Structure formats: C-alpha cells, structure tokens
XYZ file of C-alpha atoms in Angstrom:
371
model
C -0.004 -0.003 0.001
C 2.788 2.446 0.892
C 4.487 1.733 -2.451
C 1.252 2.415 -4.335
C 0.733 5.709 -2.455
C 4.349 6.655 -3.161
C 3.985 6.042 -6.904
C 0.657 7.874 -6.994
C 2.225 10.841 -5.177
C 5.032 10.868 -7.755
C 2.627 11.247 -10.628
C 0.512 13.818 -8.763
C 3.607 15.957 -8.149
C 4.596 15.804 -11.815
C 1.039 16.763 -12.907
C 1.059 19.707 -10.473
C 4.432 20.829 -11.883
C 2.992 20.688 -15.410
C -0.026 22.730 -14.319
C 2.253 25.401 -12.810
C 4.344 25.496 -15.968
C 1.253 25.870 -18.160
C -0.129 28.587 -15.829
C 3.212 30.463 -16.054
C 3.218 30.237 -19.859
C -0.342 31.521 -20.115
C 0.524 34.465 -17.865
C 3.141 35.783 -20.318
C 1.933 38.693 -22.489
C 3.572 38.687 -25.900
C 3.887 41.739 -28.075
C 2.122 41.146 -31.398
C 4.717 41.195 -34.193
C 2.462 40.562 -37.119
C 0.092 43.086 -38.675
C -3.501 42.903 -37.443
C -4.930 41.989 -40.854
C -7.147 39.181 -39.463
C -5.433 36.582 -41.652
C -6.626 33.060 -40.820
C -4.941 29.791 -41.699
C -7.475 27.101 -42.511
C -7.732 23.611 -43.976
C -9.024 23.449 -47.549
C -9.460 21.086 -50.490
C -8.789 21.979 -54.099
C -12.029 21.586 -56.092
C -10.903 23.164 -59.363
C -7.630 24.084 -61.055
C -8.236 27.070 -63.278
C -4.885 26.944 -65.077
C -2.147 24.337 -65.444
C 0.997 26.440 -65.219
C 2.490 24.458 -62.345
C 5.561 22.454 -63.199
C 7.934 20.526 -60.957
C 7.789 21.253 -57.253
C 9.956 24.193 -56.384
C 9.972 25.698 -59.914
C 8.259 28.896 -58.728
C 5.379 28.328 -61.128
C 1.877 29.509 -60.218
C -1.679 28.287 -60.339
C -5.149 29.762 -59.941
C -7.356 27.311 -58.038
C -10.720 27.096 -56.307
C -10.744 25.928 -52.706
C -13.437 24.488 -50.491
C -12.718 25.687 -46.947
C -12.896 22.861 -44.368
C -12.227 24.697 -41.100
C -12.511 28.108 -39.416
C -15.281 30.663 -39.555
C -15.498 30.429 -43.397
C -16.017 26.667 -43.332
C -18.098 25.403 -46.269
C -17.450 28.405 -48.501
C -15.608 28.292 -51.817
C -12.938 30.824 -52.679
C -10.574 31.466 -55.564
C -6.935 31.303 -54.499
C -3.474 31.726 -55.869
C -0.812 29.027 -55.365
C 2.902 29.566 -55.868
C 4.496 26.128 -56.260
C 7.815 27.144 -54.676
C 10.436 25.317 -52.607
C 9.075 26.495 -49.257
C 5.493 27.668 -49.849
C 2.554 26.752 -52.019
C 1.670 23.383 -53.542
C 1.376 21.559 -56.836
C -2.418 21.595 -56.804
C -4.691 18.983 -58.356
C -8.362 18.397 -57.764
C -8.664 16.800 -54.336
C -5.314 18.045 -53.002
C -5.560 18.905 -49.305
C -3.869 22.218 -48.484
C -3.529 24.872 -45.833
C -4.633 28.315 -47.050
C -4.332 31.790 -45.566
C -7.510 33.767 -45.941
C -8.256 37.457 -45.412
C -11.428 39.464 -45.802
C -11.434 42.948 -47.234
C -14.703 44.807 -47.741
C -16.692 41.569 -47.576
C -14.525 39.956 -50.231
C -12.418 36.901 -49.423
C -8.882 36.635 -50.736
C -6.807 33.467 -50.318
C -3.404 31.971 -51.051
C -2.263 28.370 -50.758
C 0.247 28.268 -47.892
C 1.340 24.633 -48.095
C 0.211 21.025 -48.251
C -1.948 19.795 -45.353
C 0.297 17.268 -43.614
C -1.504 17.056 -40.293
C -2.934 13.573 -40.881
C 0.459 12.150 -41.839
C 2.077 13.760 -38.795
C -0.655 12.305 -36.601
C -0.122 8.786 -38.028
C 3.632 9.084 -37.479
C 3.159 10.220 -33.868
C 0.647 7.424 -33.178
C 3.114 4.856 -34.619
C 5.833 6.210 -32.378
C 3.592 6.008 -29.333
C 2.503 2.459 -30.199
C 6.116 1.261 -30.660
C 7.160 2.850 -27.355
C 4.273 1.123 -25.572
C 4.572 -2.310 -27.222
C 8.354 -2.567 -26.990
C 9.005 -0.587 -23.819
C 6.026 -1.759 -21.774
C 5.697 0.140 -18.494
C 9.135 1.727 -18.973
C 8.024 2.846 -22.416
C 4.932 4.572 -20.977
C 7.057 6.330 -18.361
C 9.466 7.366 -21.142
C 6.571 8.865 -23.048
C 5.499 10.761 -19.934
C 9.056 12.045 -19.532
C 9.123 13.069 -23.185
C 5.827 14.967 -22.831
C 7.096 16.662 -19.700
C 10.307 17.697 -21.520
C 8.375 19.094 -24.461
C 6.020 21.115 -22.233
C 8.825 22.509 -20.045
C 10.869 23.606 -23.051
C 7.964 25.246 -24.879
C 6.103 26.700 -21.902
C 8.876 27.461 -19.409
C 12.319 27.653 -21.006
C 11.380 29.840 -23.978
C 8.947 32.143 -22.066
C 11.579 32.684 -19.327
C 14.046 33.939 -21.918
C 11.352 36.045 -23.559
C 10.641 37.974 -20.306
C 14.323 38.649 -19.675
C 15.625 35.759 -17.576
C 19.271 34.980 -18.387
C 19.277 32.247 -21.086
C 21.978 30.357 -19.161
C 19.913 30.477 -15.947
C 16.757 29.483 -17.836
C 18.599 26.519 -19.360
C 19.950 25.346 -16.001
C 16.469 25.496 -14.425
C 15.096 23.592 -17.380
C 17.854 21.003 -17.281
C 17.364 20.416 -13.559
C 13.563 19.963 -13.932
C 13.817 17.639 -16.952
C 16.654 15.596 -15.391
C 14.932 15.142 -12.042
C 11.513 14.204 -13.463
C 12.922 11.916 -16.146
C 15.041 9.934 -13.665
C 12.218 9.709 -11.118
C 9.870 8.386 -13.808
C 12.346 5.828 -15.103
C 14.067 4.753 -11.878
C 12.214 6.277 -8.908
C 14.145 8.148 -6.197
C 16.927 5.657 -5.589
C 20.653 6.198 -4.965
C 21.489 5.254 -8.593
C 18.916 7.695 -9.982
C 20.091 10.492 -7.704
C 23.673 9.878 -8.752
C 22.607 9.946 -12.424
C 20.690 13.211 -11.864
C 23.646 14.963 -10.274
C 26.098 13.557 -12.835
C 23.854 14.702 -15.691
C 23.514 18.233 -14.331
C 27.256 18.479 -13.751
C 28.053 17.260 -17.257
C 25.612 19.641 -18.952
C 26.797 22.649 -16.954
C 30.433 21.809 -17.847
C 29.443 21.680 -21.540
C 27.845 25.158 -21.269
C 30.836 26.617 -19.425
C 33.278 25.223 -22.067
C 31.113 26.739 -24.827
C 31.062 30.101 -23.032
C 34.836 30.145 -22.693
C 35.349 29.170 -26.334
C 32.811 31.732 -27.518
C 34.474 34.473 -25.457
C 38.003 33.708 -26.689
C 37.004 33.130 -30.335
C 34.645 36.132 -30.553
C 31.552 34.009 -31.223
C 28.303 35.196 -29.693
C 24.624 34.547 -30.167
C 24.616 37.548 -32.520
C 26.407 35.543 -35.222
C 23.563 33.131 -36.071
C 21.707 33.058 -39.403
C 18.362 34.213 -37.874
C 19.864 37.289 -36.224
C 17.738 39.861 -38.101
C 14.485 38.241 -36.958
C 15.855 37.740 -33.432
C 16.870 41.377 -33.187
C 13.293 42.383 -34.053
C 11.994 39.983 -31.410
C 14.475 41.421 -28.898
C 13.314 44.934 -29.626
C 9.804 43.946 -28.591
C 10.705 41.838 -25.551
C 13.429 41.477 -22.931
C 15.190 38.686 -24.788
C 18.983 38.405 -24.269
C 19.943 37.342 -27.790
C 23.616 36.947 -27.059
C 23.148 34.236 -24.462
C 20.696 32.064 -26.441
C 23.344 30.206 -28.386
C 25.172 28.914 -25.293
C 21.874 28.216 -23.542
C 20.878 25.960 -26.430
C 24.047 23.933 -26.047
C 22.955 22.894 -22.553
C 19.564 21.749 -23.815
C 20.919 19.939 -26.894
C 23.517 17.938 -24.947
C 21.125 16.928 -22.156
C 19.723 13.777 -23.754
C 23.088 12.158 -24.440
C 24.475 13.200 -21.075
C 21.487 11.670 -19.224
C 21.911 8.441 -21.164
C 25.567 8.104 -20.142
C 24.902 9.095 -16.513
C 22.069 6.616 -16.038
C 23.972 3.787 -17.715
C 27.022 4.311 -15.493
C 24.969 4.673 -12.306
C 22.858 1.589 -13.078
C 25.949 -0.504 -13.805
C 27.600 0.530 -10.562
C 24.429 -0.194 -8.652
C 24.346 -3.690 -10.142
C 28.021 -4.216 -9.248
C 27.342 -3.164 -5.679
C 24.443 -5.626 -5.396
C 26.523 -8.529 -6.781
C 29.699 -7.637 -4.831
C 28.571 -5.936 -1.604
C 32.064 -5.768 -0.151
C 33.634 -3.892 -3.073
C 35.588 -0.841 -1.886
C 35.194 2.733 -3.164
C 38.376 2.748 -5.193
C 37.483 -0.394 -7.149
C 33.918 0.797 -7.723
C 35.104 4.153 -9.039
C 37.568 2.417 -11.382
C 34.722 0.153 -12.568
C 32.609 3.239 -13.348
C 35.408 4.774 -15.382
C 35.919 1.492 -17.281
C 32.233 1.209 -18.046
C 32.109 4.880 -19.129
C 35.059 4.485 -21.490
C 33.125 1.925 -23.498
C 30.272 4.377 -23.880
C 32.196 7.573 -24.560
C 33.066 6.638 -28.170
C 29.562 5.741 -29.260
C 27.814 8.595 -27.436
C 30.362 11.144 -28.691
C 29.682 9.933 -32.206
C 25.942 10.222 -31.564
C 26.226 13.884 -30.635
C 28.792 14.817 -33.310
C 26.782 13.039 -36.052
C 23.623 14.824 -34.927
C 25.317 18.183 -35.432
C 26.841 17.113 -38.754
C 23.454 15.931 -39.995
C 21.960 19.275 -39.006
C 24.593 21.206 -40.993
C 24.804 18.929 -44.032
C 23.507 21.756 -46.342
C 26.374 23.982 -45.216
C 28.905 21.195 -45.757
C 27.652 20.577 -49.292
C 27.958 24.275 -50.129
C 31.535 24.354 -48.756
C 32.433 21.248 -50.775
C 30.800 22.425 -53.995
C 32.390 25.885 -53.922
C 35.776 24.474 -52.789
C 36.238 27.002 -50.007
C 39.780 27.385 -48.718
C 40.627 25.898 -45.311
C 41.308 29.241 -43.607
C 38.012 30.522 -44.968
C 36.099 27.467 -43.773
C 37.539 27.315 -40.247
C 36.846 30.986 -39.630
C 33.222 31.076 -40.814
C 30.871 31.857 -37.950
C 28.523 29.054 -38.860
C 31.383 26.486 -38.905
C 32.806 27.822 -35.626
C 29.380 27.572 -33.947
C 28.928 23.928 -35.045
C 32.474 23.032 -33.863
C 31.737 24.710 -30.529
C 28.462 22.842 -30.123
C 29.934 19.461 -31.018
C 33.086 19.666 -28.916
C 31.471 21.299 -25.879
C 28.651 18.747 -25.855
C 31.075 15.874 -26.288
C 33.299 17.108 -23.447
C 30.178 17.294 -21.280
C 29.483 13.602 -22.091
C 33.070 12.565 -21.325
C 33.211 14.412 -17.986
C 29.821 13.024 -16.994
C 31.509 9.608 -16.557
C 33.852 10.597 -13.699
C 31.234 12.851 -12.129
C 28.618 10.101 -12.071
C 31.107 7.440 -11.011
C 32.306 9.596 -8.086
C 28.816 10.445 -6.896
C 27.447 6.903 -7.323
C 30.461 5.469 -5.513
C 29.983 7.865 -2.604
C 26.288 7.088 -2.325
C 26.391 3.330 -2.818
C 29.412 2.701 -0.583
C 28.137 4.663 2.407
C 28.421 2.755 5.664
C 24.979 2.138 7.096
C 24.577 3.217 10.673
C-alpha cells in the first residue's frame, strides 16, 4: 500500500508541476509582431484548377485554383486562390489536393493563397506509430518514457522559452530547465533511488560543464549569439521583448547535450548499482575504477551520436563548402562552422566528463556505511 501511495504521489507531483508550468506560460503577455490583418490559416481542399502552369515542385510556377474551406469561420465556402509552387511555400495543386490556405477578408470579399500542403494527418499517423512502438516494446518503462518526453516538451515550450522572452538569463533558464527535466525523467524511469540520484547529479554536472566550455570558447574566439543566421528576426523579437539574444546560443548547447548526457549518466549509475548488489564488499576505489571503465566503452559511441547529430543538421552547409571548394582558412573561420564546432566539442566534453562525475557520486552514495 505504501508503495502504491508513493507512486501515486510521484505522478501527482509531476502533474502539479505541469499545471504550474502551463499557468506560467499563459501568464506571459507577448507583443504582437504581425500586422493585425485578421489573416486566418485554414484547412481546404482543391475543387478546381483554373490553369495548369504548375511544373515541378519548387519551380516557382503559379496556379489559380478554387478551394473548399474545411475549417474556421468560413467553413463550407468556396474561394478562388493563388498558389505559388515554390520550394518552401505553395503546392502543386490538383483536384482533391488537401492544403492549408491563408484567408483574409477585405470589404466583404475573401482573398486566399495556398500556404502549403496539409500534412497534419500524416504527422498524426507518425506520432501514433511512435507511441505504439514505445508502448509495445518498452512496456511500463516505455509509458514512463513517453510521460518524460511529454514533460520535456512542455517544459521547453512553456517554461524555458517564455523565461528567456521575459528577460531571464538564457543560461539560468537553461539550467532550471535542465534540472527539472533531469529530475523528473530519472524519477519516472528509476524512482528516487541512490542510482537515480547519482545519475541526476552527474547529468547536471556534465551539462553545466558543456555550457561553461562553450562560453569560454565563444568568449576567446569572438563568437556570440549575434552571429547566427536568424539574427535579423531575433533582433526584431528582442526589440519587442526582454530577450537576451547573445546568451541564447550557449543556452541551447545545454539543452541539446542533455539527452546524451542523461543516457551516459544513467547507464554508469545503473551499472555501478548492479556491481554493488553482486559484490557488496567492493571498496570505493574499485567501484570508481569500474565506473570509469564502463564509461570508456560508452564515450566513443555517445560522442559519435552527438557529433553526427550536429553534422546531420549542418549537411547543407557542408555541401555548399564542398561544391564551392572554399579554402581551409576561410572554412575554419566562418561563424557558422565555428558555432557547429563549438556545439559538437562542448557537448562531447560534457558527455566525457559526466562519466567521472557520475562514477564519483554513485560510488559515494552506494558505498556509504549504514549506521
């Protein structure tokens, strides 16, 4: 009975935390940055193609189409629309094509443009498949992993970003977010045990070290959050909020390295906990050495995981560098390349240093002499 109450209390506390986070997010007042033209994005279906000028997707050709609106206040009405079949916007419309349209009303007359394909059904199917696989393969652990993932998503969207928007230091906002996500994730997956506490503390230490290394590198190499590609839009956002643009880049490194760091920390802590159960008389020195040995086998694969994630995210840049045959001095001193190098190395060093941190903490907790 006590165990059931304890588990119920755990879920109640997490739900209360989510409610507080949502309440905080809803209390933030955002300055409107778009013109008040009452533009509405709605679902629609193409019922008629009035010309056939569209070519291959992305060829910047155009079409005049008739849409049947399927959502919003104009639902059921038909409207003539313009579709630019470009690389980012518009669609290659045929009769029956489901699209998203932006609609405005001027003097009682509706005007519309095709914004993009309607992909919401496909996204829903993909998400449901992901949830089903997590449940079928992971069982109870899979369900708790889903809860942890939902909590992570809500905290990042409704706490981390709003905190930066209202002027909280991005680094402080990231640390608060990291602590919340780390604690809740480990409690959901392993309850509040010595191994999970050791993994929490090791994760937080590793992530903070990654952020500090990035800050030092950025300071010495003259890289700031003002050197990113979206800086013009961010400056406009900063002018209408209290956002500290310069600190966002380093704040993001803490968040992006968290997943890999938590994986390493929990694996090391769980392994040491198993060793302690099998060999109760093991001394602290041997246990710590075992943790380092276990961590060494993980460092290579987890470092590759993080580096490859960053490489995959910058593959477009790499292709441009290759195609234009940029010179080495030019490549190494591009802001975008410097930022990716900083992210990859700082995050990887955080993973590496998580191993001794977690090993030390787990050893101290598991080898305590019971009174």
